[in-house]
Amino acid sequence: MLLLALIEDKPSHGYELIKALETRSNGFYSPSPGMVYPALTYLEELGYVTVELEGNRKRYALAAPGAEHLAANRERVDLMLAKLSHIARKMDSVRRALAGEDPADPSEGGWLPELIQARRALKTALFRRDDVPADEQRRIAAILQRATREIEGGGD
């Protein structure tokens, strides 16, 4: 799915796709050619991509069935890309911490300390409540579902 999404943005060679994933993850994820090229061959066999030979290299472009597959799975693809961006921000945060630098400013994609603290508190509360009966789990799930709706709605 990630390869299809990248190809949708721009027809690319396999090496360019490897570098694009590495860049999007801020160096955290750099797939091996042994993973990417067989996946591209598979996408070609499915008819999801077309291949244009450029010397001894192949440029992959999105075919109509691939576009349809992406459209049918757009929510999943968007979530995968969001997770990749999250990993990139996290890697930047780790690099900054190891270098003794200040965290990124929220205007640059960093998170406010109070948001980080709230996330940690939620995780801790869930870990402490991991042995509660089913009714309590349902109550907690309902709270989290309401919070999710509010977060996704932008507080509306």
PDB file of C-alpha atoms in Angstrom:
ATOM      1  CA  MET A   1       0.000   0.000   0.000  1.00  0.00           C
ATOM      2  CA  LEU A   2       2.817   2.411   0.860  1.00  0.00           C
ATOM      3  CA  LEU A   3       4.516   1.733  -2.456  1.00  0.00           C
ATOM      4  CA  LEU A   4       1.266   2.330  -4.333  1.00  0.00           C
ATOM      5  CA  ALA A   5       0.700   5.586  -2.445  1.00  0.00           C
ATOM      6  CA  LEU A   6       4.197   6.808  -3.285  1.00  0.00           C
ATOM      7  CA  ILE A   7       3.803   5.809  -6.927  1.00  0.00           C
ATOM      8  CA  GLU A   8       0.471   7.626  -6.982  1.00  0.00           C
ATOM      9  CA  ASP A   9       2.323  10.805  -5.961  1.00  0.00           C
ATOM     10  CA  LYS A  10       5.028  10.322  -8.587  1.00  0.00           C
ATOM     11  CA  PRO A  11       6.021   7.508 -10.959  1.00  0.00           C
ATOM     12  CA  SER A  12       9.343   6.225  -9.616  1.00  0.00           C
ATOM     13  CA  HIS A  13      12.164   3.747  -9.853  1.00  0.00           C
ATOM     14  CA  GLY A  14      12.565   1.191  -7.062  1.00  0.00           C
ATOM     15  CA  TYR A  15      15.569   3.004  -5.623  1.00  0.00           C
ATOM     16  CA  GLU A  16      13.585   6.264  -5.500  1.00  0.00           C
ATOM     17  CA  LEU A  17      10.811   4.487  -3.593  1.00  0.00           C
ATOM     18  CA  ILE A  18      13.310   3.114  -1.069  1.00  0.00           C
ATOM     19  CA  LYS A  19      14.706   6.618  -0.538  1.00  0.00           C
ATOM     20  CA  ALA A  20      11.205   8.134  -0.319  1.00  0.00           C
ATOM     21  CA  LEU A  21      10.252   5.739   2.493  1.00  0.00           C
ATOM     22  CA  GLU A  22      13.526   6.467   4.260  1.00  0.00           C
ATOM     23  CA  THR A  23      12.928  10.217   3.958  1.00  0.00           C
ATOM     24  CA  ARG A  24       9.290  10.038   5.100  1.00  0.00           C
ATOM     25  CA  SER A  25      10.338   8.087   8.204  1.00  0.00           C
ATOM     26  CA  ASN A  26      13.258  10.441   8.938  1.00  0.00           C
ATOM     27  CA  GLY A  27      15.732   7.600   8.458  1.00  0.00           C
ATOM     28  CA  PHE A  28      13.930   5.128  10.705  1.00  0.00           C
ATOM     29  CA  TYR A  29      12.680   2.835   7.946  1.00  0.00           C
ATOM     30  CA  SER A  30      14.758   2.058   4.893  1.00  0.00           C
ATOM     31  CA  PRO A  31      13.364  -1.054   3.214  1.00  0.00           C
ATOM     32  CA  SER A  32      15.825  -3.390   1.574  1.00  0.00           C
ATOM     33  CA  PRO A  33      15.844  -3.887  -2.186  1.00  0.00           C
ATOM     34  CA  GLY A  34      15.023  -7.530  -1.408  1.00  0.00           C
ATOM     35  CA  MET A  35      11.682  -6.356  -0.021  1.00  0.00           C
ATOM     36  CA  VAL A  36      10.857  -3.566  -2.464  1.00  0.00           C
ATOM     37  CA  TYR A  37      11.629  -5.128  -5.828  1.00  0.00           C
ATOM     38  CA  PRO A  38       9.631  -8.342  -5.274  1.00  0.00           C
ATOM     39  CA  ALA A  39       6.737  -6.193  -4.001  1.00  0.00           C
ATOM     40  CA  LEU A  40       6.924  -4.070  -7.165  1.00  0.00           C
ATOM     41  CA  THR A  41       6.938  -7.212  -9.309  1.00  0.00           C
ATOM     42  CA  TYR A  42       3.863  -8.413  -7.436  1.00  0.00           C
ATOM     43  CA  LEU A  43       2.102  -5.065  -7.967  1.00  0.00           C
ATOM     44  CA  GLU A  44       2.961  -5.338 -11.659  1.00  0.00           C
ATOM     45  CA  GLU A  45       1.561  -8.879 -11.822  1.00  0.00           C
ATOM     46  CA  LEU A  46      -1.661  -7.674 -10.193  1.00  0.00           C
ATOM     47  CA  GLY A  47      -1.913  -4.954 -12.822  1.00  0.00           C
ATOM     48  CA  TYR A  48      -1.740  -2.217 -10.168  1.00  0.00           C
ATOM     49  CA  VAL A  49       1.320  -0.580 -11.743  1.00  0.00           C
ATOM     50  CA  THR A  50       2.713  -0.228 -15.218  1.00  0.00           C
ATOM     51  CA  VAL A  51       6.397  -0.415 -16.018  1.00  0.00           C
ATOM     52  CA  GLU A  52       8.373   1.728 -18.399  1.00  0.00           C
ATOM     53  CA  LEU A  53      11.900   0.551 -19.152  1.00  0.00           C
ATOM     54  CA  GLU A  54      14.561   3.252 -19.010  1.00  0.00           C
ATOM     55  CA  GLY A  55      17.781   1.511 -19.939  1.00  0.00           C
ATOM     56  CA  ASN A  56      18.228  -1.209 -17.362  1.00  0.00           C
ATOM     57  CA  ARG A  57      15.926   0.519 -14.865  1.00  0.00           C
ATOM     58  CA  LYS A  58      12.172   0.344 -14.505  1.00  0.00           C
ATOM     59  CA  ARG A  59       9.932   3.300 -13.771  1.00  0.00           C
ATOM     60  CA  TYR A  60       6.691   2.296 -12.051  1.00  0.00           C
ATOM     61  CA  ALA A  61       3.476   4.245 -12.604  1.00  0.00           C
ATOM     62  CA  LEU A  62       0.044   3.739 -11.096  1.00  0.00           C
ATOM     63  CA  ALA A  63      -2.401   1.827 -13.306  1.00  0.00           C
ATOM     64  CA  ALA A  64      -6.185   2.188 -13.105  1.00  0.00           C
ATOM     65  CA  PRO A  65      -6.663  -1.004 -11.015  1.00  0.00           C
ATOM     66  CA  GLY A  66      -4.001   0.262  -8.598  1.00  0.00           C
ATOM     67  CA  ALA A  67      -5.768   3.604  -8.293  1.00  0.00           C
ATOM     68  CA  GLU A  68      -9.042   1.787  -7.603  1.00  0.00           C
ATOM     69  CA  HIS A  69      -7.350  -0.380  -4.967  1.00  0.00           C
ATOM     70  CA  LEU A  70      -5.887   2.717  -3.305  1.00  0.00           C
ATOM     71  CA  ALA A  71      -9.250   4.480  -3.382  1.00  0.00           C
ATOM     72  CA  ALA A  72     -10.951   1.461  -1.809  1.00  0.00           C
ATOM     73  CA  ASN A  73      -8.304   1.413   0.940  1.00  0.00           C
ATOM     74  CA  ARG A  74      -7.752   5.178   1.315  1.00  0.00           C
ATOM     75  CA  GLU A  75      -8.444   5.264   5.056  1.00  0.00           C
ATOM     76  CA  ARG A  76      -5.938   2.468   5.664  1.00  0.00           C
ATOM     77  CA  VAL A  77      -3.331   4.105   3.411  1.00  0.00           C
ATOM     78  CA  ASP A  78      -3.777   7.493   5.084  1.00  0.00           C
ATOM     79  CA  LEU A  79      -3.342   5.865   8.496  1.00  0.00           C
ATOM     80  CA  MET A  80      -0.153   4.116   7.349  1.00  0.00           C
ATOM     81  CA  LEU A  81       1.247   7.404   6.037  1.00  0.00           C
ATOM     82  CA  ALA A  82       0.267   9.169   9.262  1.00  0.00           C
ATOM     83  CA  LYS A  83       2.064   6.499  11.279  1.00  0.00           C
ATOM     84  CA  LEU A  84       5.140   6.926   9.099  1.00  0.00           C
ATOM     85  CA  SER A  85       5.043  10.691   9.744  1.00  0.00           C
ATOM     86  CA  HIS A  86       4.642  10.010  13.458  1.00  0.00           C
ATOM     87  CA  ILE A  87       7.724   7.784  13.389  1.00  0.00           C
ATOM     88  CA  ALA A  88       9.636  10.536  11.582  1.00  0.00           C
ATOM     89  CA  ARG A  89       8.701  13.074  14.282  1.00  0.00           C
ATOM     90  CA  LYS A  90       9.595  10.592  16.995  1.00  0.00           C
ATOM     91  CA  MET A  91      12.988   9.926  15.404  1.00  0.00           C
ATOM     92  CA  ASP A  92      13.613  13.675  15.257  1.00  0.00           C
ATOM     93  CA  SER A  93      12.692  13.919  18.935  1.00  0.00           C
ATOM     94  CA  VAL A  94      15.100  11.110  19.843  1.00  0.00           C
ATOM     95  CA  ARG A  95      17.891  12.686  17.787  1.00  0.00           C
ATOM     96  CA  ARG A  96      17.306  16.048  19.456  1.00  0.00           C
ATOM     97  CA  ALA A  97      17.330  14.466  22.923  1.00  0.00           C
ATOM     98  CA  LEU A  98      20.538  12.544  22.232  1.00  0.00           C
ATOM     99  CA  ALA A  99      22.182  15.710  20.922  1.00  0.00           C
ATOM    100  CA  GLY A 100      21.088  17.674  24.009  1.00  0.00           C
ATOM    101  CA  GLU A 101      18.872  19.948  21.909  1.00  0.00           C
ATOM    102  CA  ASP A 102      15.513  21.385  22.856  1.00  0.00           C
ATOM    103  CA  PRO A 103      12.398  19.542  21.627  1.00  0.00           C
ATOM    104  CA  ALA A 104      10.882  20.737  18.360  1.00  0.00           C
ATOM    105  CA  ASP A 105       8.580  23.702  18.616  1.00  0.00           C
ATOM    106  CA  PRO A 106       4.905  22.713  18.224  1.00  0.00           C
ATOM    107  CA  SER A 107       4.737  24.989  15.170  1.00  0.00           C
ATOM    108  CA  GLU A 108       7.409  22.752  13.574  1.00  0.00           C
ATOM    109  CA  GLY A 109       5.525  19.517  14.253  1.00  0.00           C
ATOM    110  CA  GLY A 110       6.606  19.077  17.843  1.00  0.00           C
ATOM    111  CA  TRP A 111       4.176  18.260  20.643  1.00  0.00           C
ATOM    112  CA  LEU A 112       3.402  20.418  23.631  1.00  0.00           C
ATOM    113  CA  PRO A 113       4.708  19.030  26.924  1.00  0.00           C
ATOM    114  CA  GLU A 114       1.173  18.895  28.334  1.00  0.00           C
ATOM    115  CA  LEU A 115       0.022  16.715  25.423  1.00  0.00           C
ATOM    116  CA  ILE A 116       2.941  14.345  25.958  1.00  0.00           C
ATOM    117  CA  GLN A 117       2.175  14.220  29.683  1.00  0.00           C
ATOM    118  CA  ALA A 118      -1.519  13.536  29.029  1.00  0.00           C
ATOM    119  CA  ARG A 119      -0.695  10.667  26.637  1.00  0.00           C
ATOM    120  CA  ARG A 120       1.650   9.120  29.201  1.00  0.00           C
ATOM    121  CA  ALA A 121      -0.960   9.475  31.940  1.00  0.00           C
ATOM    122  CA  LEU A 122      -3.564   7.743  29.760  1.00  0.00           C
ATOM    123  CA  LYS A 123      -1.191   4.861  29.001  1.00  0.00           C
ATOM    124  CA  THR A 124      -0.356   4.509  32.686  1.00  0.00           C
ATOM    125  CA  ALA A 125      -4.039   4.513  33.661  1.00  0.00           C
ATOM    126  CA  LEU A 126      -4.775   1.790  31.087  1.00  0.00           C
ATOM    127  CA  PHE A 127      -1.858  -0.346  32.267  1.00  0.00           C
ATOM    128  CA  ARG A 128      -3.097  -0.067  35.846  1.00  0.00           C
ATOM    129  CA  ARG A 129      -6.596  -1.161  34.821  1.00  0.00           C
ATOM    130  CA  ASP A 130      -5.650  -4.190  32.722  1.00  0.00           C
ATOM    131  CA  ASP A 131      -7.402  -6.692  34.981  1.00  0.00           C
ATOM    132  CA  VAL A 132     -10.856  -5.124  35.288  1.00  0.00           C
ATOM    133  CA  PRO A 133     -14.126  -6.936  34.491  1.00  0.00           C
ATOM    134  CA  ALA A 134     -15.761  -6.726  31.063  1.00  0.00           C
ATOM    135  CA  ASP A 135     -18.288  -4.060  32.149  1.00  0.00           C
ATOM    136  CA  GLU A 136     -15.484  -1.749  33.268  1.00  0.00           C
ATOM    137  CA  GLN A 137     -13.597  -2.409  30.023  1.00  0.00           C
ATOM    138  CA  ARG A 138     -16.714  -1.395  28.081  1.00  0.00           C
ATOM    139  CA  ARG A 139     -17.013   1.799  30.141  1.00  0.00           C
ATOM    140  CA  ILE A 140     -13.361   2.649  29.445  1.00  0.00           C
ATOM    141  CA  ALA A 141     -13.812   1.849  25.733  1.00  0.00           C
ATOM    142  CA  ALA A 142     -16.799   4.218  25.573  1.00  0.00           C
ATOM    143  CA  ILE A 143     -14.740   7.016  27.169  1.00  0.00           C
ATOM    144  CA  LEU A 144     -11.930   6.472  24.656  1.00  0.00           C
ATOM    145  CA  GLN A 145     -14.365   6.360  21.733  1.00  0.00           C
ATOM    146  CA  ARG A 146     -15.897   9.683  22.821  1.00  0.00           C
ATOM    147  CA  ALA A 147     -12.427  11.192  23.172  1.00  0.00           C
ATOM    148  CA  THR A 148     -11.462   9.905  19.725  1.00  0.00           C
ATOM    149  CA  ARG A 149     -14.550  11.454  18.138  1.00  0.00           C
ATOM    150  CA  GLU A 150     -13.834  14.751  19.849  1.00  0.00           C
ATOM    151  CA  ILE A 151     -10.172  14.726  18.781  1.00  0.00           C
ATOM    152  CA  GLU A 152     -11.029  13.866  15.188  1.00  0.00           C
ATOM    153  CA  GLY A 153     -13.760  16.489  15.144  1.00  0.00           C
ATOM    154  CA  GLY A 154     -11.284  19.134  16.216  1.00  0.00           C
ATOM    155  CA  GLY A 155     -13.151  19.839  19.423  1.00  0.00           C
ATOM    156  CA  ASP A 156     -16.354  20.827  17.619  1.00  0.00           C
TER     157      ASP A 156
END
